XYZ file of N, CA, C and O in Angstrom:
488
model
N 1.006 -1.273 -0.153
C 0.065 -0.180 0.074
C 0.962 1.267 -0.103
O 1.901 1.163 0.741
N 0.367 2.070 -0.936
C 1.352 3.515 -0.851
C 1.208 4.210 0.541
O 0.344 4.016 1.574
N 2.409 5.019 0.846
C 2.635 5.480 2.134
C 1.338 6.501 2.285
O 0.764 7.121 1.312
N 0.683 6.719 3.353
C -0.377 7.563 3.997
C -1.623 6.828 3.723
O -2.827 7.755 3.855
N -1.740 5.570 2.932
C -3.130 5.066 2.874
C -3.315 4.290 3.924
O -2.678 3.642 4.435
N -4.808 3.956 4.452
C -5.342 3.224 5.317
C -5.310 1.990 4.914
O -5.546 1.678 3.740
N -5.190 0.983 5.471
C -5.286 -0.581 5.607
C -6.926 -0.879 5.428
O -7.591 -0.323 6.392
N -7.366 -1.706 4.351
C -8.613 -1.888 4.554
C -8.719 -3.363 3.870
O -8.371 -3.743 2.603
N -9.283 -4.204 4.793
C -9.258 -5.572 4.472
C -10.162 -5.888 3.406
O -10.085 -6.833 2.580
N -11.053 -5.017 2.828
C -11.866 -5.329 1.625
C -11.138 -4.990 0.467
O -11.754 -4.928 -0.583
N -10.045 -4.351 0.413
C -9.334 -3.809 -0.884
C -8.431 -4.975 -1.333
O -7.905 -5.621 -0.675
N -8.663 -5.366 -2.497
C -7.817 -6.430 -3.235
C -6.380 -6.196 -2.929
O -5.733 -4.815 -3.072
N -5.620 -7.007 -2.289
C -4.171 -6.907 -2.346
C -3.779 -6.276 -1.001
O -2.673 -6.248 -0.810
N -4.896 -5.942 0.029
C -4.360 -5.300 1.241
C -3.697 -6.503 2.245
O -4.277 -7.405 2.159
N -2.525 -6.070 2.567
C -1.608 -7.100 3.416
C -2.729 -7.728 4.556
O -2.249 -8.674 5.305
N -3.753 -6.943 5.157
C -4.353 -7.510 6.263
C -5.098 -8.739 5.777
O -5.299 -9.511 6.948
N -5.533 -8.995 4.710
C -6.151 -10.229 4.371
C -5.424 -11.643 4.757
O -5.717 -12.542 5.186
N -3.798 -11.150 4.636
C -2.753 -12.468 5.065
C -3.102 -12.793 6.425
O -2.865 -13.695 6.871
N -3.373 -11.570 7.213
C -3.221 -11.738 8.649
C -4.255 -12.469 9.044
O -4.437 -13.452 9.868
N -5.567 -12.118 8.647
C -6.911 -12.745 8.560
C -6.971 -14.399 8.307
O -7.413 -14.940 8.830
N -6.197 -14.494 7.273
C -6.037 -15.735 6.766
C -5.447 -16.662 7.936
O -5.753 -17.686 8.065
N -4.270 -16.263 8.198
C -3.577 -16.728 9.224
C -4.437 -17.248 10.620
O -4.312 -18.170 11.032
N -4.839 -15.985 11.137
C -5.519 -16.067 12.497
C -7.086 -16.784 12.214
O -7.566 -17.197 13.383
N -7.278 -17.057 11.151
C -8.613 -17.573 10.698
C -8.760 -18.989 10.499
O -9.420 -19.831 10.389
N -7.221 -19.326 10.571
C -6.931 -21.126 10.502
C -7.381 -21.736 11.656
O -6.981 -21.460 12.727
N -7.783 -22.962 11.361
C -8.181 -23.699 12.529
C -7.092 -24.102 13.342
O -7.181 -24.301 14.627
N -6.030 -24.477 12.637
C -4.828 -24.992 13.511
C -4.115 -23.881 13.919
O -3.645 -23.967 15.393
N -4.491 -22.608 13.459
C -3.449 -21.315 14.151
C -4.153 -21.138 15.400
O -3.718 -20.764 16.522
N -5.601 -21.036 15.477
C -6.471 -20.821 16.553
C -6.029 -21.677 17.778
O -5.883 -21.281 18.788
N -6.044 -22.856 17.331
C -5.745 -24.000 18.416
C -4.356 -24.081 19.225
O -4.221 -24.070 20.364
N -3.544 -23.735 18.368
C -2.145 -23.413 18.667
C -1.945 -22.350 19.522
O -1.143 -22.069 20.601
N -2.589 -20.959 19.063
C -2.234 -20.128 19.841
C -2.916 -20.285 21.196
O -2.435 -19.345 22.196
N -4.078 -20.677 21.288
C -4.887 -20.676 22.444
C -3.985 -21.585 23.614
O -3.689 -21.361 24.543
N -3.251 -22.691 22.943
C -2.479 -23.362 23.930
C -1.281 -22.629 24.253
O -1.067 -22.812 25.494
N -0.699 -22.108 23.459
C 0.657 -21.397 23.694
C 0.250 -20.003 24.692
O 1.068 -19.794 25.462
N -0.883 -19.493 24.681
C -1.419 -18.647 25.477
C -1.483 -19.057 26.995
O -1.312 -18.170 27.931
N -1.558 -20.296 27.271
C -1.443 -21.014 28.522
C 0.020 -21.173 29.106
O 0.159 -21.409 30.254
N 0.842 -21.163 28.023
C 2.352 -21.451 28.558
C 3.114 -22.119 27.248
O 2.593 -22.471 26.524
N 4.434 -22.011 27.445
C 5.282 -22.557 26.085
C 5.056 -23.948 26.099
O 4.951 -24.539 27.156
N 5.310 -24.548 25.148
C 5.047 -25.876 24.633
C 6.334 -26.174 23.953
O 6.546 -25.445 22.691
N 6.737 -27.481 23.562
C 7.415 -28.023 22.883
C 6.659 -28.719 21.524
O 5.401 -28.963 21.770
N 7.316 -28.999 20.593
C 6.751 -29.524 19.215
C 5.925 -30.740 19.461
O 4.635 -30.804 19.197
N 6.525 -31.773 20.183
C 5.668 -32.850 20.443
C 4.451 -32.735 21.426
O 3.555 -33.448 21.269
N 4.803 -31.804 22.539
C 3.732 -31.534 23.330
C 2.468 -30.946 22.464
O 1.209 -31.202 22.741
N 2.871 -30.185 21.609
C 1.806 -29.647 20.692
C 0.777 -30.371 19.805
O -0.150 -30.420 19.837
N 1.606 -31.434 19.096
C 1.357 -32.449 18.531
C 0.253 -33.287 19.281
O -0.922 -33.710 18.804
N 0.654 -33.646 20.664
C -0.349 -34.384 21.660
C -1.601 -33.714 22.047
O -2.531 -33.865 21.836
N -1.320 -32.400 22.105
C -2.410 -31.650 22.546
C -3.363 -31.153 21.301
O -4.592 -30.639 21.803
N -3.091 -31.457 20.190
C -3.876 -30.972 19.089
C -4.197 -32.216 18.161
O -3.515 -32.351 17.162
N -5.147 -33.321 18.782
C -5.216 -34.262 18.084
C -5.482 -33.888 16.431
O -6.389 -33.060 16.239
N -5.267 -34.873 15.387
C -5.724 -34.688 14.234
C -4.669 -33.727 13.406
O -4.672 -33.846 12.097
N -3.688 -32.991 13.975
C -2.569 -32.532 13.270
C -1.679 -33.153 12.629
O -1.156 -34.106 13.747
N -1.074 -33.069 11.800
C -0.117 -33.937 11.313
C 1.425 -33.113 11.757
O 1.223 -31.772 11.769
N 2.552 -33.478 11.935
C 3.552 -33.050 12.079
C 4.060 -32.045 10.880
O 4.470 -30.714 11.394
N 3.812 -32.142 9.683
C 3.955 -31.186 8.723
C 3.086 -30.127 8.498
O 3.552 -28.974 8.747
N 1.757 -30.389 9.193
C 0.757 -29.080 9.233
C 1.190 -28.335 10.527
O 1.355 -27.196 10.192
N 1.759 -28.938 11.462
C 2.144 -28.197 12.519
C 3.394 -27.513 12.478
O 3.202 -26.209 12.777
N 4.250 -28.105 11.889
C 5.394 -27.112 11.266
C 5.346 -26.000 10.651
O 5.842 -24.909 10.852
N 4.236 -26.241 9.390
C 3.890 -25.098 8.614
C 3.202 -23.865 9.511
O 3.408 -22.722 9.301
N 2.390 -24.467 10.204
C 1.458 -23.552 11.026
C 2.530 -22.514 12.011
O 2.428 -21.472 12.106
N 3.356 -23.339 12.852
C 4.285 -22.536 13.807
C 5.008 -21.547 12.949
O 5.179 -20.507 13.417
N 5.806 -22.046 11.813
C 6.564 -21.128 11.013
C 5.743 -20.035 10.395
O 6.439 -18.857 10.754
N 4.608 -20.235 10.046
C 3.674 -18.905 9.488
C 3.434 -17.996 10.711
O 3.537 -16.588 10.529
N 3.226 -18.546 11.810
C 2.878 -17.847 13.056
C 4.382 -17.126 13.756
O 3.840 -15.882 14.048
N 5.523 -17.920 13.771
C 6.580 -17.321 13.737
C 6.834 -16.006 12.883
O 7.413 -14.903 13.347
N 6.675 -16.346 11.735
C 6.972 -15.267 10.577
C 5.951 -13.910 10.717
O 6.499 -12.920 10.690
N 4.748 -14.375 11.361
C 3.997 -12.844 11.312
C 4.234 -12.669 12.978
O 3.455 -11.472 13.225
N 4.829 -12.935 13.789
C 5.336 -12.399 14.923
C 4.661 -12.685 16.396
O 4.472 -12.201 16.970
N 3.629 -13.836 15.791
C 2.793 -14.308 16.596
C 3.203 -15.072 17.852
O 2.631 -15.375 19.108
N 4.137 -15.876 17.298
C 5.022 -16.921 18.017
C 6.433 -16.535 17.980
O 6.770 -16.442 17.119
N 6.882 -16.938 19.013
C 8.607 -17.036 19.186
C 9.029 -18.464 19.425
O 8.324 -19.213 20.109
N 10.071 -18.667 18.911
C 10.927 -19.933 18.881
C 11.983 -20.017 19.589
O 12.837 -18.810 19.292
N 12.550 -20.867 20.689
C 13.352 -20.739 21.352
C 14.122 -22.039 21.283
O 13.794 -23.005 21.456
N 15.430 -22.071 20.871
C 16.336 -23.319 20.874
C 17.275 -23.416 22.047
O 18.158 -22.510 22.423
N 17.272 -24.656 22.616
C 17.925 -24.756 23.669
C 19.031 -25.658 23.212
O 18.907 -26.668 22.602
N 20.647 -25.420 23.779
C 21.537 -26.238 23.381
C 21.767 -27.552 24.256
O 22.806 -27.460 25.072
N 20.814 -28.489 23.888
C 20.838 -29.733 24.526
C 21.310 -30.893 23.519
O 21.175 -30.732 22.468
N 21.599 -31.805 23.975
C 21.506 -33.092 23.346
C 20.436 -34.255 23.418
O 20.343 -34.526 24.647
N 19.530 -34.515 22.474
C 19.274 -33.597 21.359
C 18.898 -32.143 21.418
O 18.374 -31.671 22.717
N 18.883 -31.340 20.612
C 18.459 -30.087 20.624
C 16.860 -30.076 20.941
O 16.052 -30.857 20.764
N 16.777 -28.980 21.974
C 15.261 -28.585 22.522
C 14.781 -27.483 21.755
O 15.554 -26.560 21.934
N 13.536 -27.540 21.310
C 12.875 -26.165 20.738
C 11.589 -26.073 21.645
O 10.982 -26.853 21.553
N 11.431 -24.739 21.889
C 10.291 -24.560 22.699
C 9.291 -23.343 21.958
O 10.187 -22.040 21.318
N 8.104 -23.457 21.767
C 7.320 -22.395 21.191
C 6.580 -21.706 22.414
O 6.262 -22.091 23.357
N 6.388 -20.270 22.374
C 5.679 -19.463 23.102
C 5.213 -18.474 22.280
O 5.483 -18.130 21.546
N 4.125 -18.215 22.822
C 3.268 -17.113 22.329
C 3.990 -15.635 22.493
O 4.618 -15.502 23.577
N 3.957 -15.001 21.441
C 4.721 -13.423 21.408
C 3.679 -12.448 22.143
O 2.477 -12.674 22.360
N 4.236 -11.494 22.475
C 3.418 -10.179 23.042
C 2.369 -9.701 22.187
O 1.344 -9.633 22.404
N 2.546 -9.861 20.684
C 1.821 -9.675 19.795
C 0.733 -10.698 19.997
O -0.362 -10.327 19.772
N 1.035 -11.737 19.834
C -0.016 -12.939 19.947
C -0.850 -12.876 21.127
O -1.847 -13.161 20.713
N -0.258 -12.363 22.063
C -1.012 -12.174 23.363
C -2.372 -11.391 23.140
O -3.191 -11.502 23.825
N -1.949 -10.462 22.346
C -3.222 -9.649 22.105
C -4.331 -10.198 21.332
O -5.668 -9.553 21.393
N -4.088 -11.294 20.999
C -5.153 -12.003 20.217
C -6.054 -13.093 21.313
O -7.017 -13.351 21.107
N -5.462 -13.032 22.666
C -5.931 -14.149 23.418
C -7.554 -13.782 23.812
O -7.881 -14.718 23.789
N -7.913 -12.707 24.192
C -9.294 -12.550 24.409
C -10.035 -12.742 23.237
O -11.037 -13.277 23.480
N -9.580 -12.320 22.016
C -10.666 -12.711 20.703
C -10.685 -14.080 20.706
O -11.605 -14.731 20.122
N -9.631 -14.875 20.663
C -9.715 -16.367 20.558
C -10.410 -17.193 21.724
O -11.146 -17.954 21.295
N -10.327 -16.646 22.709
C -11.010 -17.155 24.010
C -12.495 -16.871 23.683
O -13.315 -17.894 23.665
N -12.937 -15.527 23.164
C -14.196 -15.338 22.859
C -14.744 -16.208 21.736
O -15.846 -16.803 21.612
N -13.985 -16.495 20.718
C -14.547 -17.016 19.588
C -14.245 -18.707 19.740
O -15.365 -19.079 19.421
N -13.548 -19.082 20.505
C -13.776 -20.693 20.908
C -14.921 -20.853 21.898
O -15.709 -21.749 21.816
N -15.224 -19.897 22.820
C -16.268 -20.280 23.598
C -17.779 -20.007 22.762
O -18.587 -20.616 23.058
N -17.435 -19.014 22.053
C -18.819 -19.000 20.995
C -19.084 -20.331 20.101
O -20.290 -20.673 19.994
N -17.894 -21.014 19.567
C -18.018 -22.309 19.067
C -18.594 -23.209 19.650
O -19.540 -23.814 19.357
N -18.366 -23.302 20.761
C -18.843 -24.475 21.885
C -19.945 -24.250 22.233
O -20.886 -25.140 22.447
N -20.636 -22.858 22.570
C -21.955 -22.698 22.783
C -23.029 -22.602 21.908
O -24.069 -22.904 22.306
N -22.460 -22.429 20.598
C -23.373 -22.441 19.542
C -23.405 -23.748 18.600
O -24.013 -23.781 17.749
N -22.349 -24.646 18.913
C -22.270 -25.867 17.664
C -23.377 -26.456 17.582
O -23.933 -26.916 16.457
N -24.245 -26.695 18.578
C -25.575 -27.490 18.524
C -26.513 -26.778 17.395
O -26.931 -27.350 16.352
N -26.572 -25.407 17.654
C -27.298 -24.695 16.646
C -26.748 -24.874 15.200
O -27.398 -24.860 14.454
N -25.328 -24.562 15.207
C -25.065 -24.591 13.808
C -25.187 -26.275 13.259
O -25.378 -25.938 11.958
N -25.053 -27.095 13.816
C -24.978 -28.576 13.364
C -26.629 -28.605 13.009
O -26.904 -29.261 11.875
N -27.716 -28.305 13.525
C -29.004 -28.268 13.287
C -29.373 -27.359 12.200
O -29.980 -27.842 11.111
N -28.599 -26.398 11.889
C -28.760 -25.369 10.482
C -28.230 -26.214 9.569
O -28.771 -26.128 8.470
N -27.231 -26.831 9.885
C -26.478 -27.414 8.800
C -27.604 -29.008 8.273
O -27.679 -29.075 6.905
N -27.848 -29.214 9.223
C -28.926 -30.577 8.845
C -30.163 -30.032 8.313
O -30.536 -30.785 7.313
N -30.725 -29.012 8.601
C -31.983 -28.516 7.848
C -31.442 -27.978 6.358
O -32.239 -28.469 5.422
N -30.425 -27.527 6.359
C -29.760 -26.954 5.033
C -29.503 -28.284 4.096
O -30.204 -28.182 2.957
N -29.057 -29.337 4.683
C -28.732 -30.590 4.000
C -29.739 -31.252 3.418
O -30.185 -31.901 2.269
N -31.047 -31.193 4.413
C -32.514 -31.968 3.920
C -33.108 -31.330 3.121
O -33.640 -32.021 2.028
N -32.790 -30.081 2.851
C -33.543 -29.048 1.912
C -32.772 -29.228 0.689
O -33.381 -28.874 -0.470
N -31.500 -29.499 0.393
C -30.827 -29.465 -0.619
C -30.979 -30.641 -1.621
O -31.379 -31.788 -1.210
């Protein structure tokens, strides 16, 4: 975007869309929520997020790190230990993510009923 222009996620090519894509990803939301509770190692995250593959977890963590939402720390141990934690910027999403997950849990039955009605009518 040219200098002086405001960001507008409805404009084609606005970089805010990339951020919305990242934080709108189901894996990213789950990982950020776990890291908001405290640092975790890779395999801990894999155990805590059933269904995520090692490849997807790695890709998601790299993307979150690139966006400044997650920090990665390497410890000089044998074998090397890597720990992930939510960044200060990532913590600014904590309340939003908590509200979103609470909404999903509170309304899933209504959503599933709407899906059943839609599918039955189709």
